[in-house]
PDB file of C-alpha atoms in Angstrom:
ATOM      1  CA  UNK A   1       0.472  14.813  17.384  1.00 76.00           C
ATOM      2  CA  UNK A   2      -0.074  10.871  16.689  1.00 89.00           C
ATOM      3  CA  UNK A   3       0.743   8.930  13.331  1.00 96.00           C
ATOM      4  CA  UNK A   4      -2.348   7.257  12.279  1.00 97.00           C
ATOM      5  CA  UNK A   5      -2.243   4.240  10.107  1.00 98.00           C
ATOM      6  CA  UNK A   6      -4.937   2.334   8.712  1.00 97.00           C
ATOM      7  CA  UNK A   7      -5.690  -1.792   8.734  1.00 97.00           C
ATOM      8  CA  UNK A   8      -8.853  -2.443   6.721  1.00 95.00           C
ATOM      9  CA  UNK A   9     -10.231  -5.776   5.281  1.00 94.00           C
ATOM     10  CA  UNK A  10     -13.130  -7.706   4.716  1.00 94.00           C
ATOM     11  CA  UNK A  11     -14.966  -9.389   7.689  1.00 93.00           C
ATOM     12  CA  UNK A  12     -12.865 -12.108   8.706  1.00 94.00           C
ATOM     13  CA  UNK A  13      -9.545 -11.577   7.106  1.00 96.00           C
ATOM     14  CA  UNK A  14      -7.436 -11.714  10.371  1.00 96.00           C
ATOM     15  CA  UNK A  15      -7.237  -7.695  11.073  1.00 96.00           C
ATOM     16  CA  UNK A  16      -7.903  -8.273  14.609  1.00 96.00           C
ATOM     17  CA  UNK A  17      -5.456 -10.952  14.892  1.00 97.00           C
ATOM     18  CA  UNK A  18      -2.920  -9.105  12.910  1.00 98.00           C
ATOM     19  CA  UNK A  19      -3.121  -5.860  15.170  1.00 98.00           C
ATOM     20  CA  UNK A  20      -2.828  -7.947  18.406  1.00 98.00           C
ATOM     21  CA  UNK A  21       0.138  -9.973  17.302  1.00 98.00           C
ATOM     22  CA  UNK A  22       2.267  -6.453  16.406  1.00 98.00           C
ATOM     23  CA  UNK A  23       1.335  -4.842  19.631  1.00 98.00           C
ATOM     24  CA  UNK A  24       4.031  -6.301  21.172  1.00 98.00           C
ATOM     25  CA  UNK A  25       6.210  -5.740  18.698  1.00 97.00           C
ATOM     26  CA  UNK A  26       5.284  -1.807  18.516  1.00 97.00           C
ATOM     27  CA  UNK A  27       5.538  -2.098  22.261  1.00 96.00           C
ATOM     28  CA  UNK A  28       9.103  -3.223  22.410  1.00 95.00           C
ATOM     29  CA  UNK A  29      10.453  -0.707  20.639  1.00 95.00           C
ATOM     30  CA  UNK A  30       9.343   1.836  22.860  1.00 94.00           C
ATOM     31  CA  UNK A  31       6.171   3.141  20.757  1.00 97.00           C
ATOM     32  CA  UNK A  32       3.110   4.217  22.875  1.00 97.00           C
ATOM     33  CA  UNK A  33       0.249   2.482  20.473  1.00 98.00           C
ATOM     34  CA  UNK A  34      -3.751   3.294  20.889  1.00 98.00           C
ATOM     35  CA  UNK A  35      -6.463   1.669  18.485  1.00 97.00           C
ATOM     36  CA  UNK A  36      -9.683   2.868  17.164  1.00 96.00           C
ATOM     37  CA  UNK A  37     -11.703   0.065  15.921  1.00 93.00           C
ATOM     38  CA  UNK A  38     -14.603   1.107  13.760  1.00 87.00           C
ATOM     39  CA  UNK A  39     -18.228  -0.639  14.020  1.00 79.00           C
ATOM     40  CA  UNK A  40     -21.096  -0.327  11.651  1.00 69.00           C
ATOM     41  CA  UNK A  41     -22.835  -2.133  14.615  1.00 66.00           C
ATOM     42  CA  UNK A  42     -24.213  -0.743  17.905  1.00 70.00           C
ATOM     43  CA  UNK A  43     -22.223  -2.086  20.753  1.00 69.00           C
ATOM     44  CA  UNK A  44     -22.769  -1.975  24.583  1.00 70.00           C
ATOM     45  CA  UNK A  45     -19.270  -1.713  26.573  1.00 71.00           C
ATOM     46  CA  UNK A  46     -21.260  -2.448  30.017  1.00 74.00           C
ATOM     47  CA  UNK A  47     -23.417  -5.185  30.749  1.00 74.00           C
ATOM     48  CA  UNK A  48     -27.157  -4.255  30.630  1.00 80.00           C
ATOM     49  CA  UNK A  49     -28.619  -3.550  34.294  1.00 83.00           C
ATOM     50  CA  UNK A  50     -25.257  -2.179  35.582  1.00 85.00           C
ATOM     51  CA  UNK A  51     -24.700   0.948  37.309  1.00 89.00           C
ATOM     52  CA  UNK A  52     -22.992   2.551  34.040  1.00 86.00           C
ATOM     53  CA  UNK A  53     -25.745   1.066  32.122  1.00 87.00           C
ATOM     54  CA  UNK A  54     -28.262   2.473  33.661  1.00 90.00           C
ATOM     55  CA  UNK A  55     -26.739   5.991  33.762  1.00 92.00           C
ATOM     56  CA  UNK A  56     -26.555   5.957  30.259  1.00 87.00           C
ATOM     57  CA  UNK A  57     -29.763   4.644  29.367  1.00 87.00           C
ATOM     58  CA  UNK A  58     -31.307   7.555  32.181  1.00 92.00           C
ATOM     59  CA  UNK A  59     -29.668  10.047  30.106  1.00 90.00           C
ATOM     60  CA  UNK A  60     -26.084  10.706  30.431  1.00 92.00           C
ATOM     61  CA  UNK A  61     -23.940  11.655  27.740  1.00 92.00           C
ATOM     62  CA  UNK A  62     -20.711  10.589  29.313  1.00 91.00           C
ATOM     63  CA  UNK A  63     -20.241   7.733  31.930  1.00 92.00           C
ATOM     64  CA  UNK A  64     -16.841   7.295  33.277  1.00 90.00           C
ATOM     65  CA  UNK A  65     -16.137   3.867  34.450  1.00 91.00           C
ATOM     66  CA  UNK A  66     -12.899   4.190  36.850  1.00 92.00           C
ATOM     67  CA  UNK A  67     -10.609   1.704  38.937  1.00 92.00           C
ATOM     68  CA  UNK A  68      -6.939   1.579  39.943  1.00 96.00           C
ATOM     69  CA  UNK A  69      -6.336  -0.620  36.959  1.00 95.00           C
ATOM     70  CA  UNK A  70      -8.001   1.565  34.046  1.00 92.00           C
ATOM     71  CA  UNK A  71     -10.634   3.854  33.028  1.00 90.00           C
ATOM     72  CA  UNK A  72     -13.133   4.092  30.260  1.00 89.00           C
ATOM     73  CA  UNK A  73     -15.548   6.493  28.942  1.00 90.00           C
ATOM     74  CA  UNK A  74     -18.991   5.898  27.104  1.00 88.00           C
ATOM     75  CA  UNK A  75     -20.418   8.848  25.125  1.00 89.00           C
ATOM     76  CA  UNK A  76     -23.278   8.682  23.970  1.00 88.00           C
ATOM     77  CA  UNK A  77     -24.081  10.336  20.377  1.00 89.00           C
ATOM     78  CA  UNK A  78     -27.925  10.768  20.939  1.00 88.00           C
ATOM     79  CA  UNK A  79     -28.614  11.488  16.847  1.00 89.00           C
ATOM     80  CA  UNK A  80     -25.482  13.339  16.697  1.00 92.00           C
ATOM     81  CA  UNK A  81     -23.553  12.834  13.641  1.00 93.00           C
ATOM     82  CA  UNK A  82     -20.714  10.582  13.963  1.00 89.00           C
ATOM     83  CA  UNK A  83     -17.261  11.894  14.844  1.00 92.00           C
ATOM     84  CA  UNK A  84     -14.885  11.658  11.889  1.00 92.00           C
ATOM     85  CA  UNK A  85     -11.582   9.889  12.663  1.00 94.00           C
ATOM     86  CA  UNK A  86      -9.587  13.266  13.401  1.00 94.00           C
ATOM     87  CA  UNK A  87     -12.081  14.176  15.952  1.00 94.00           C
ATOM     88  CA  UNK A  88     -11.877  10.588  17.192  1.00 93.00           C
ATOM     89  CA  UNK A  89      -7.828  10.400  17.144  1.00 95.00           C
ATOM     90  CA  UNK A  90      -7.760  13.643  19.147  1.00 95.00           C
ATOM     91  CA  UNK A  91     -10.169  12.261  21.919  1.00 94.00           C
ATOM     92  CA  UNK A  92      -7.367   9.652  22.301  1.00 95.00           C
ATOM     93  CA  UNK A  93      -4.628  10.233  25.012  1.00 94.00           C
ATOM     94  CA  UNK A  94      -0.996  10.728  23.233  1.00 95.00           C
ATOM     95  CA  UNK A  95       0.217   8.268  21.460  1.00 96.00           C
ATOM     96  CA  UNK A  96       3.319   7.800  18.843  1.00 97.00           C
ATOM     97  CA  UNK A  97       0.814   5.421  16.854  1.00 98.00           C
ATOM     98  CA  UNK A  98      -2.677   5.123  16.703  1.00 98.00           C
ATOM     99  CA  UNK A  99      -3.705   2.094  14.409  1.00 98.00           C
ATOM    100  CA  UNK A 100      -7.006   2.573  13.303  1.00 97.00           C
ATOM    101  CA  UNK A 101      -9.298  -1.096  11.934  1.00 95.00           C
ATOM    102  CA  UNK A 102     -12.165  -0.124   9.893  1.00 84.00           C
ATOM    103  CA  UNK A 103     -12.664   3.509   8.729  1.00 85.00           C
ATOM    104  CA  UNK A 104     -12.290   1.837   5.649  1.00 79.00           C
ATOM    105  CA  UNK A 105     -13.091   5.432   3.199  1.00 79.00           C
ATOM    106  CA  UNK A 106     -10.787   7.441   5.469  1.00 86.00           C
ATOM    107  CA  UNK A 107      -7.765   9.148   4.011  1.00 90.00           C
ATOM    108  CA  UNK A 108      -4.709   7.793   5.891  1.00 95.00           C
ATOM    109  CA  UNK A 109      -1.874   5.549   4.804  1.00 96.00           C
ATOM    110  CA  UNK A 110      -3.080   1.752   5.297  1.00 96.00           C
ATOM    111  CA  UNK A 111      -2.810  -1.464   4.257  1.00 97.00           C
ATOM    112  CA  UNK A 112      -5.199  -4.489   3.551  1.00 97.00           C
ATOM    113  CA  UNK A 113      -5.695  -7.824   5.358  1.00 97.00           C
ATOM    114  CA  UNK A 114      -6.459 -10.179   2.487  1.00 97.00           C
ATOM    115  CA  UNK A 115      -7.297 -13.780   2.257  1.00 97.00           C
ATOM    116  CA  UNK A 116      -8.545 -15.127  -0.918  1.00 96.00           C
ATOM    117  CA  UNK A 117     -10.133 -18.130   0.952  1.00 95.00           C
ATOM    118  CA  UNK A 118     -12.698 -15.973   1.990  1.00 96.00           C
ATOM    119  CA  UNK A 119     -14.206 -15.861  -1.484  1.00 95.00           C
ATOM    120  CA  UNK A 120     -14.416 -11.937  -1.588  1.00 95.00           C
ATOM    121  CA  UNK A 121     -12.670  -9.211  -3.666  1.00 93.00           C
ATOM    122  CA  UNK A 122      -9.484  -7.710  -2.271  1.00 94.00           C
ATOM    123  CA  UNK A 123     -10.523  -3.597  -1.846  1.00 93.00           C
ATOM    124  CA  UNK A 124      -7.187  -2.328  -3.115  1.00 93.00           C
ATOM    125  CA  UNK A 125      -8.238  -3.370  -6.431  1.00 91.00           C
ATOM    126  CA  UNK A 126     -11.432  -1.183  -5.971  1.00 88.00           C
ATOM    127  CA  UNK A 127      -9.133   1.772  -4.181  1.00 87.00           C
ATOM    128  CA  UNK A 128      -6.211   2.877  -4.956  1.00 86.00           C
ATOM    129  CA  UNK A 129      -4.833   4.481  -1.976  1.00 89.00           C
ATOM    130  CA  UNK A 130      -3.144   1.089  -0.267  1.00 95.00           C
ATOM    131  CA  UNK A 131      -0.090   1.027   0.407  1.00 97.00           C
ATOM    132  CA  UNK A 132       0.391  -2.724   0.472  1.00 98.00           C
ATOM    133  CA  UNK A 133      -1.302  -5.787   1.007  1.00 98.00           C
ATOM    134  CA  UNK A 134      -1.181  -8.584   3.597  1.00 98.00           C
ATOM    135  CA  UNK A 135      -1.923 -11.948   2.776  1.00 97.00           C
ATOM    136  CA  UNK A 136      -1.756 -15.557   2.758  1.00 96.00           C
ATOM    137  CA  UNK A 137      -1.277 -16.370  -1.017  1.00 94.00           C
ATOM    138  CA  UNK A 138       0.280 -15.290  -4.049  1.00 93.00           C
ATOM    139  CA  UNK A 139      -1.300 -12.362  -5.461  1.00 93.00           C
ATOM    140  CA  UNK A 140      -1.361 -10.853  -8.989  1.00 91.00           C
ATOM    141  CA  UNK A 141      -0.519  -6.853  -7.961  1.00 92.00           C
ATOM    142  CA  UNK A 142       1.879  -4.516  -8.195  1.00 93.00           C
ATOM    143  CA  UNK A 143       1.580  -3.479  -4.273  1.00 96.00           C
ATOM    144  CA  UNK A 144       4.004  -4.796  -1.859  1.00 96.00           C
ATOM    145  CA  UNK A 145       2.906  -8.171  -0.426  1.00 97.00           C
ATOM    146  CA  UNK A 146       3.774  -8.861   3.191  1.00 98.00           C
ATOM    147  CA  UNK A 147       2.983 -12.136   4.815  1.00 97.00           C
ATOM    148  CA  UNK A 148      -0.006 -12.610   7.064  1.00 97.00           C
ATOM    149  CA  UNK A 149       1.951 -14.935   9.218  1.00 96.00           C
ATOM    150  CA  UNK A 150       4.865 -12.584   9.731  1.00 98.00           C
ATOM    151  CA  UNK A 151       3.815  -9.705  12.103  1.00 98.00           C
ATOM    152  CA  UNK A 152       7.097  -8.442  12.761  1.00 98.00           C
ATOM    153  CA  UNK A 153       7.339  -7.461   9.073  1.00 98.00           C
ATOM    154  CA  UNK A 154       4.119  -5.829   8.942  1.00 98.00           C
ATOM    155  CA  UNK A 155       5.084  -3.887  12.117  1.00 98.00           C
ATOM    156  CA  UNK A 156       8.820  -3.071  10.286  1.00 97.00           C
ATOM    157  CA  UNK A 157       6.444  -1.719   7.160  1.00 98.00           C
ATOM    158  CA  UNK A 158       4.555   0.474   9.436  1.00 98.00           C
ATOM    159  CA  UNK A 159       6.972   1.723  11.277  1.00 97.00           C
ATOM    160  CA  UNK A 160       9.236   2.386   8.003  1.00 96.00           C
ATOM    161  CA  UNK A 161       6.354   4.077   6.320  1.00 96.00           C
ATOM    162  CA  UNK A 162       5.836   6.170   9.078  1.00 96.00           C
ATOM    163  CA  UNK A 163       9.501   7.128   9.819  1.00 94.00           C
ATOM    164  CA  UNK A 164       9.119   5.678  13.483  1.00 93.00           C
ATOM    165  CA  UNK A 165      11.297   3.248  15.777  1.00 72.00           C
ATOM    166  CA  UNK A 166      13.770   1.376  14.192  1.00 57.00           C
ATOM    167  CA  UNK A 167      13.127  -0.786  11.231  1.00 49.00           C
ATOM    168  CA  UNK A 168      13.858  -4.421  11.263  1.00 45.00           C
ATOM    169  CA  UNK A 169      15.136  -4.112   7.844  1.00 42.00           C
ATOM    170  CA  UNK A 170      13.615  -7.149   6.481  1.00 39.00           C
ATOM    171  CA  UNK A 171      12.848  -7.117   2.318  1.00 38.00           C
ATOM    172  CA  UNK A 172       9.362  -6.580   0.999  1.00 37.00           C
ATOM    173  CA  UNK A 173       8.316  -8.568  -1.672  1.00 39.00           C
ATOM    174  CA  UNK A 174       6.355  -6.921  -4.753  1.00 41.00           C
ATOM    175  CA  UNK A 175       3.454  -9.008  -5.976  1.00 45.00           C
ATOM    176  CA  UNK A 176       4.159 -13.226  -6.270  1.00 46.00           C
ATOM    177  CA  UNK A 177       3.971 -14.925  -2.931  1.00 45.00           C
ATOM    178  CA  UNK A 178       3.652 -12.823   0.056  1.00 48.00           C
ATOM    179  CA  UNK A 179       7.004 -11.681   0.960  1.00 47.00           C
ATOM    180  CA  UNK A 180       8.876 -13.899  -1.480  1.00 42.00           C
ATOM    181  CA  UNK A 181      10.092 -11.192  -4.170  1.00 39.00           C
ATOM    182  CA  UNK A 182       8.733 -13.591  -6.355  1.00 35.00           C
ATOM    183  CA  UNK A 183       7.222 -11.959  -9.463  1.00 32.00           C
ATOM    184  CA  UNK A 184       3.524 -12.726 -10.065  1.00 35.00           C
ATOM    185  CA  UNK A 185       2.480 -15.416 -12.710  1.00 31.00           C
TER     186      UNK A 185
END
C-alpha cells in the first residue's frame, strides 16, 4: 500500500513548483512516486477533435491512449459522484509514495505551502491537521516552518514523517524564519 502525503495551499502559492522540485530528490532515494492533482474545474486531457476526445464525447466510459512511451486513461464520471481520495489512490499503479495536491479536506498527513505575499490567510490557522508550513517568510506559528526554496528539506520532512527512505538529517525550525529555528516575534 502506498504512503499518501498531501501538499495544500492557496492558488499561486507554489505547490506545483515545490512538488516538481521534490520529485527528482525522492526518485534519487529510490522511491516510486505518483501524483494526484485535484481540480475543481472540468479539464480536457486530449485536444478537441482528436480520436480519443471523439470516443469520449460519443459515449465511451473510458478511453485509453497508449504508446511505446506512456499511457493515459480518461474516465468519464457521467454524473456519478466524484471518487474519494482513497478510491483514486487505489486506481494508481503501486508506488512507495503518492503526493496529493489539493483535496484540502482529506484526512491525510499534509503540509501547507504558504506565501504571505499573496495576501490571503493561511489554511493551517483554520485547520489544525497540518504538520508543517512551507513558506518564504517568518511566521508566528507553533508548526515547523520549512523553507520554500529548499525542496530537499521538505522532501526530508515528508520521508521522515512517513518513515520512507533515508532522511537527510536536516533540522526543522519552529516558527520564526522558515527553517531558521529562530523563535517567532
